[in-house]
């Protein structure tokens, strides 16, 4: 075994063997309860486990890299691009496991959303009309004013695609999960767009782990509290911003522009707060990219084209947005509901 590669492999095997022997010796000292100076037997027990873990991890990485180098380029691309989304999907399903076990979510937001989708479907099946602009929760506040109709529209799509096989609670849970997965997918796409696979994984895992206990977009808030329309709107906003950036300062196909208008409208119908988020962020991005545009004339045309389609998206949501903005002077505050939606939902359900 001559040459640098042979000597390197020989040294690696000597290092692995030495680490294994030292781990066995430490394990023997720990099991035999033999102290060495001020080191207790428990120290050697923990040291042996740490050494064995490090040894197995190094061998796994070594063999994994060797196997990786031997794979065809196409298979490596599929694993590299699909591995992280599969891990994110698996972790999301694991965190979502408790939600599938309950019949009706018990939190205020979940009960309100569940009541709303149930009453909307009931009105459609019995009367052939959508939920009107009147109170649906007995408090005098129109339910459509409290929450935009995007969540109900998504729920309706889930029920239609399932051909009615999903029950109302199951379809509602699938709607909540899809909203969350749209958000985490958008974050991964944004990180992947700017920083590669590692950046996408980092962006998605940060919100998946919810280390900062975020009140609006963390998975705990989406599942446990019930503010999943924020997650739905957040994911749509991120995709809209990505398309806006990709087409800013350059020519674009009509399909991209149609997608931009649709995403703007859908994000507003999911949560009206996205109107403010889009207005601020897209304006800032346009100003920043203006000073870095190599062709100012092309940038002006593209910026006005994008602004036109963003405005078109706002107009598409105007059938709900305009009455909502017009009613802001008389709707009650969020915390002034007289009858808890959970109690009414329970009475209707029973």
GROMACS .gro file of C-alpha atoms in nm, residues 44 83 86 91 151 160 173 204 236 271 295 329:
model
   12
   44UNK     CA    1  -1.438   0.633   3.243
   83UNK     CA    2  -3.300   1.482   0.118
   86UNK     CA    3  -3.792   1.476   0.308
   91UNK     CA    4  -4.009   1.626   1.128
  151UNK     CA    5  -5.841   2.968   0.498
  160UNK     CA    6  -6.309   1.898  -0.319
  173UNK     CA    7  -5.637   1.935   1.002
  204UNK     CA    8  -3.633   2.590   0.751
  236UNK     CA    9  -4.741   3.293   0.001
  271UNK     CA   10  -5.427   3.728   0.613
  295UNK     CA   11  -2.953   4.887  -1.723
  329UNK     CA   12  -6.474   5.198   1.171
   0.00000   0.00000   0.00000
